[in-house]
mmCIF file of C-alpha atoms in Angstrom:
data_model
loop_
_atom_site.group_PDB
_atom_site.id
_atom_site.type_symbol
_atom_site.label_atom_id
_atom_site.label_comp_id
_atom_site.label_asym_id
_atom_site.label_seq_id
_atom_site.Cartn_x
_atom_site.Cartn_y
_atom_site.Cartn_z
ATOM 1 C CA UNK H 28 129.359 111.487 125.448
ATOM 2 C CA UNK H 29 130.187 108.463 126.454
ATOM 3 C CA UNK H 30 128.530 105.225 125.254
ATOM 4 C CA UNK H 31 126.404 103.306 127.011
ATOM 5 C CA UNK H 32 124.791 100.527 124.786
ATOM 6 C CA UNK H 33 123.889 99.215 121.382
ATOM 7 C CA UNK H 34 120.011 98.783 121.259
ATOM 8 C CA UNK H 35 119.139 97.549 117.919
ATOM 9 C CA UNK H 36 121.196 96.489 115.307
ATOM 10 C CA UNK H 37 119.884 96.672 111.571
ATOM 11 C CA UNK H 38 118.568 93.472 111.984
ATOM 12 C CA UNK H 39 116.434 93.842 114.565
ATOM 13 C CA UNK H 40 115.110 97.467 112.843
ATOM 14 C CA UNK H 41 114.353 96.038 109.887
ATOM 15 C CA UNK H 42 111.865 93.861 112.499
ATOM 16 C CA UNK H 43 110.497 96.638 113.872
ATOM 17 C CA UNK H 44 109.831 98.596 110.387
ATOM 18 C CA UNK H 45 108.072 95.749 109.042
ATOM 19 C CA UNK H 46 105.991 94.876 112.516
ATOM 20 C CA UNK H 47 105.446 98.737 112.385
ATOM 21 C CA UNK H 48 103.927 98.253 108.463
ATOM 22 C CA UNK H 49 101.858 95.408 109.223
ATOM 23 C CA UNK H 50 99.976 97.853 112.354
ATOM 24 C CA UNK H 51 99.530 100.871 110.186
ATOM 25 C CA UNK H 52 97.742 98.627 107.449
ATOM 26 C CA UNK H 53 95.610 96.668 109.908
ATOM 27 C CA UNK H 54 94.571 99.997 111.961
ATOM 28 C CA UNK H 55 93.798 101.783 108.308
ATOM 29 C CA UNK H 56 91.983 98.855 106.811
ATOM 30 C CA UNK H 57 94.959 98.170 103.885
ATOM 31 C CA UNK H 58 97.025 100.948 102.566
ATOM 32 C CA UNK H 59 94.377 102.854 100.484
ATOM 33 C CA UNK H 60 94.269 106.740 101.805
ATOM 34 C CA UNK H 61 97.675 106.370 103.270
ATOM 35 C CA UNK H 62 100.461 109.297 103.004
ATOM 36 C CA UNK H 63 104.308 108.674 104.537
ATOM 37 C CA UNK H 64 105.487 111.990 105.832
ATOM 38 C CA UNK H 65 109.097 111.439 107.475
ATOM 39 C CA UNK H 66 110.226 114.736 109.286
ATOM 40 C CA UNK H 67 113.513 115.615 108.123
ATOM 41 C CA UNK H 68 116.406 113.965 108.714
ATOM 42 C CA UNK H 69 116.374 110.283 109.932
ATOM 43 C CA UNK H 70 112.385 110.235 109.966
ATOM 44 C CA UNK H 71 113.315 110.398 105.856
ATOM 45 C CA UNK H 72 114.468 107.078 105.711
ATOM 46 C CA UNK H 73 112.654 105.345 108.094
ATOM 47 C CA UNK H 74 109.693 106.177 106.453
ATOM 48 C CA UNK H 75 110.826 104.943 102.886
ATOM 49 C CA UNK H 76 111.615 101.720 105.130
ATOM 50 C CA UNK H 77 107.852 101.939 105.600
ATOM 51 C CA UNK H 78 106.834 102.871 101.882
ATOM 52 C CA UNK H 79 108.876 99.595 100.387
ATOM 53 C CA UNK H 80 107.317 97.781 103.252
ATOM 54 C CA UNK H 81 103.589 98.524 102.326
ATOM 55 C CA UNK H 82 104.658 97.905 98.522
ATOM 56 C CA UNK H 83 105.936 94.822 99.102
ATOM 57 C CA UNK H 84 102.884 93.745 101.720
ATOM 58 C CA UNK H 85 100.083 94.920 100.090
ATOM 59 C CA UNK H 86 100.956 95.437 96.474
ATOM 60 C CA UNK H 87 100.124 99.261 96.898
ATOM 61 C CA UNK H 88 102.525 102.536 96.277
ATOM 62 C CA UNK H 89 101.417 104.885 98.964
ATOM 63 C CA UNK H 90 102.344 108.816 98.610
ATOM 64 C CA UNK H 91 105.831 109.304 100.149
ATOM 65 C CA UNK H 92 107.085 112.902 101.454
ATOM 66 C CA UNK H 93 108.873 114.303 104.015
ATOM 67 C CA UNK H 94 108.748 117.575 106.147
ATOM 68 C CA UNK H 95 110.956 120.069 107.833
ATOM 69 C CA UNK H 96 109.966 121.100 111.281
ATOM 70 C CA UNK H 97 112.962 124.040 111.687
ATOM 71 C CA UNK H 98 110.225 126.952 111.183
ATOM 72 C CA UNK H 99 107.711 125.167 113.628
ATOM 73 C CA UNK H 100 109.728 125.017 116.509
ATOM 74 C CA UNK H 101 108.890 126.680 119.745
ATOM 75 C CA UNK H 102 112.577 127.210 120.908
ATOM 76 C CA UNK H 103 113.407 129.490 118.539
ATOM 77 C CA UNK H 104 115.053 132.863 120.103
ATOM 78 C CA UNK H 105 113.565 135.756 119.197
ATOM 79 C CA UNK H 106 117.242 137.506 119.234
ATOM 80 C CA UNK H 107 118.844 134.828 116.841
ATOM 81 C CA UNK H 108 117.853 135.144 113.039
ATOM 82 C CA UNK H 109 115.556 132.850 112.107
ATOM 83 C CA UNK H 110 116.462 129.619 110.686
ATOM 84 C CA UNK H 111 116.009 128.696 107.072
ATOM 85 C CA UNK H 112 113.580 125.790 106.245
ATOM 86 C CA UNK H 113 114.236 123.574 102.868
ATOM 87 C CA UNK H 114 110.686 122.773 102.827
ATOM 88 C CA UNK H 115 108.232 119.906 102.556
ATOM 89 C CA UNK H 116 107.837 118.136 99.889
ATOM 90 C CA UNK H 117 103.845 116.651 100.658
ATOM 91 C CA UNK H 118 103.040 114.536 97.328
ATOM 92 C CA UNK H 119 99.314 114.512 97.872
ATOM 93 C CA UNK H 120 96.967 116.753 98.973
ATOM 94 C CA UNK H 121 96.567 116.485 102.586
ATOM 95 C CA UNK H 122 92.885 116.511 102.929
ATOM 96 C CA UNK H 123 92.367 113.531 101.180
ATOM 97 C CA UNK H 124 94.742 111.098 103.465
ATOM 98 C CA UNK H 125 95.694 109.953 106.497
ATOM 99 C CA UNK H 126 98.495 111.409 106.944
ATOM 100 C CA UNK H 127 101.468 109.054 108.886
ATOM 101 C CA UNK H 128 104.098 111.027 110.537
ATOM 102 C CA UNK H 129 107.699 109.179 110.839
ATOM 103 C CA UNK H 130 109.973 110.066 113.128
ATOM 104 C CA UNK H 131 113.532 108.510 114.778
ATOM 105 C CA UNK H 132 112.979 109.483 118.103
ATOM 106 C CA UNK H 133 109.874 110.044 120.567
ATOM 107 C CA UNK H 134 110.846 112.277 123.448
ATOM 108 C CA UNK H 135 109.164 115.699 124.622
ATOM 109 C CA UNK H 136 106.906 115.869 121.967
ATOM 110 C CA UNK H 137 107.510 118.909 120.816
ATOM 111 C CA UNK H 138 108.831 117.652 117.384
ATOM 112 C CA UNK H 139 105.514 116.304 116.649
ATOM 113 C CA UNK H 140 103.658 119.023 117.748
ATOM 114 C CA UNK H 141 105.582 120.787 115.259
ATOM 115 C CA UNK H 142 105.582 118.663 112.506
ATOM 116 C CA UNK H 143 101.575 118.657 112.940
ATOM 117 C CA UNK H 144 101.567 122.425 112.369
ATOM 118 C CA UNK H 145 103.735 122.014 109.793
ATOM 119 C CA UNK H 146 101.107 119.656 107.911
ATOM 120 C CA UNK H 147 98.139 121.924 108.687
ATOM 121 C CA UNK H 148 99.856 124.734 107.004
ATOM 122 C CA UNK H 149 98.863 122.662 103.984
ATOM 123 C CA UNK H 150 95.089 121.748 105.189
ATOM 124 C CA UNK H 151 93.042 119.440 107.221
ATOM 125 C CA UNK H 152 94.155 115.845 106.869
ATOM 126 C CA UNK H 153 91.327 113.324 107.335
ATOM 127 C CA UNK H 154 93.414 111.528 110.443
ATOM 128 C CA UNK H 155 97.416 112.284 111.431
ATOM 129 C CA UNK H 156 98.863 109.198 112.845
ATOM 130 C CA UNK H 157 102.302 108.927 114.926
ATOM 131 C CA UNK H 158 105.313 106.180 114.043
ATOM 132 C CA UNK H 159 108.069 106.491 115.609
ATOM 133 C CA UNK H 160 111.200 103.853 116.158
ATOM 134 C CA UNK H 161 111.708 104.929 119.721
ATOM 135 C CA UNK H 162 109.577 105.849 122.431
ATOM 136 C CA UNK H 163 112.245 106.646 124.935
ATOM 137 C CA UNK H 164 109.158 108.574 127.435
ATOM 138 C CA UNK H 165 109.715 112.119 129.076
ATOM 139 C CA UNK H 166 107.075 114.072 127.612
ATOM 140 C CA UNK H 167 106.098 117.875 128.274
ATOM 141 C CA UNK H 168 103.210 117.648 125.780
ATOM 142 C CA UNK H 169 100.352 115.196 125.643
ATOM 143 C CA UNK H 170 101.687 113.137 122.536
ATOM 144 C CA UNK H 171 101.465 109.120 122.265
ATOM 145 C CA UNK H 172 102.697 107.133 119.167
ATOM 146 C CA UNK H 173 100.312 105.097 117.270
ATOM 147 C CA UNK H 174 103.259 102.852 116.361
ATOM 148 C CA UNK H 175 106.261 102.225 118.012
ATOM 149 C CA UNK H 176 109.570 100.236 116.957
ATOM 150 C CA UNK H 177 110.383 100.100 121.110
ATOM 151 C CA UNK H 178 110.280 101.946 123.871
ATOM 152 C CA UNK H 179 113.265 102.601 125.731
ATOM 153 C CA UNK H 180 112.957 104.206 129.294
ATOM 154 C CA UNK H 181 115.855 106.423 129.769
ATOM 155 C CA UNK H 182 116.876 109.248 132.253
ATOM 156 C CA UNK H 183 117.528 113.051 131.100
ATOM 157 C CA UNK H 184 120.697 112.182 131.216
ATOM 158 C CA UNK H 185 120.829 109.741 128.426
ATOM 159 C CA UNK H 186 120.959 110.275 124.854
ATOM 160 C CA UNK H 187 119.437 108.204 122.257
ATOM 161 C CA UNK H 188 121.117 107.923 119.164
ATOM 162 C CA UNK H 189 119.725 106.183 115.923
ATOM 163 C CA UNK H 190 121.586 105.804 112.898
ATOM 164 C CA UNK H 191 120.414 104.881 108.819
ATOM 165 C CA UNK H 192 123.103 104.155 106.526
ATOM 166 C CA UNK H 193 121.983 106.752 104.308
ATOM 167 C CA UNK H 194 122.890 109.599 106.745
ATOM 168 C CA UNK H 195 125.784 107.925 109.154
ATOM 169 C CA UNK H 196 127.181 105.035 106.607
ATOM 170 C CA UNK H 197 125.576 102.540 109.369
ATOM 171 C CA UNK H 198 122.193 101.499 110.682
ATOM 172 C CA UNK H 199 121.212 101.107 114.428
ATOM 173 C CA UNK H 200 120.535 102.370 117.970
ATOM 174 C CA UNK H 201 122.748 103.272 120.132
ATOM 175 C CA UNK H 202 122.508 104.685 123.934
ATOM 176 C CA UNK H 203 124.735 106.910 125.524
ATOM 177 C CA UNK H 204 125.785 109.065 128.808
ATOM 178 C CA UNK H 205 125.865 113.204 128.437
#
């Protein structure tokens, strides 16, 4: 890989997090009902970035979990053994929230069709709702973000990178060649 260009440092994330916050409480009325799912790994974090946000905002300690997608995926071989899934951890029950799905990266889609399934296996939320910090386009399923960080157009031939200090020891977004 070779890079290409820092988009965001972990300034101008934090920005996005809390513009991000502010949307999700004005398009659900305040905070009430809400439930943070991040899908696992850096959807984790960014969505505790939203959790302290709405605390801090709105004075209101919303149900924070996360989800693993691995067992939902639709490019799983049938001839490779199938993949091992550490779970979700869903604090609430489902059909009683909206549930907010937080992810790093918006690209095919597939990833949130997945984590969707993934929430249904544990019933019928009253609303699912998309944040993601980049929209970088390319889709092969009809997804759209309710919230979005930024959108970065890229080619196929790009790779978007994001990094949170709790997983890489650094936070920001970086863009590179493959």
């Amino acid at each position: 890989m070779e890079f290409k260009a820092k988009i965001m440092d972990e300034a101008a994330i934090s920005r996005s997090m809390a513009r991000i916050t502010h949307e999700i409480i004005e398009k659900n009325r305040g905070a009430e009902g809400i439930c943070l799912l991040g899908v696992k790994r850096r959807g984790i974090p960014l969505a505790k970035m939203l959790h302290d946000n709405i605390k801090k905002f709105e004075g209101t300690d919303v149900p924070l979990g996360h989800i693993d997608i691995t067992l939902y995926r639709d490019d799983l071989s049938e001839s490779q053994p199938l993949p091992t899934s550490e779970g979700c951890e869903i604090p609430c029950d489902v059909r009683d929230y909206n549930i907010i799905i937080v992810d790093d990266v918006l690209y095919t889609g597939r990833t949130v069709r997945a984590a969707i399934e993934s929430v249904f296996r544990f019933g019928r939320p009253k609303s699912i709702q998309l944040a993601v910090l980049i929209d970088r386009g390319h889709r092969e399923l009809p997804i759209r973000p309710d919230f979005v960080g930024k959108n970065i157009p890229t080619s196929k031939s790009e790779l978007v990178s994001v990094m949170v200090d709790e997983i890489d020891g650094e936070t920001g977004v970086c863009l590179y060649n493959i």
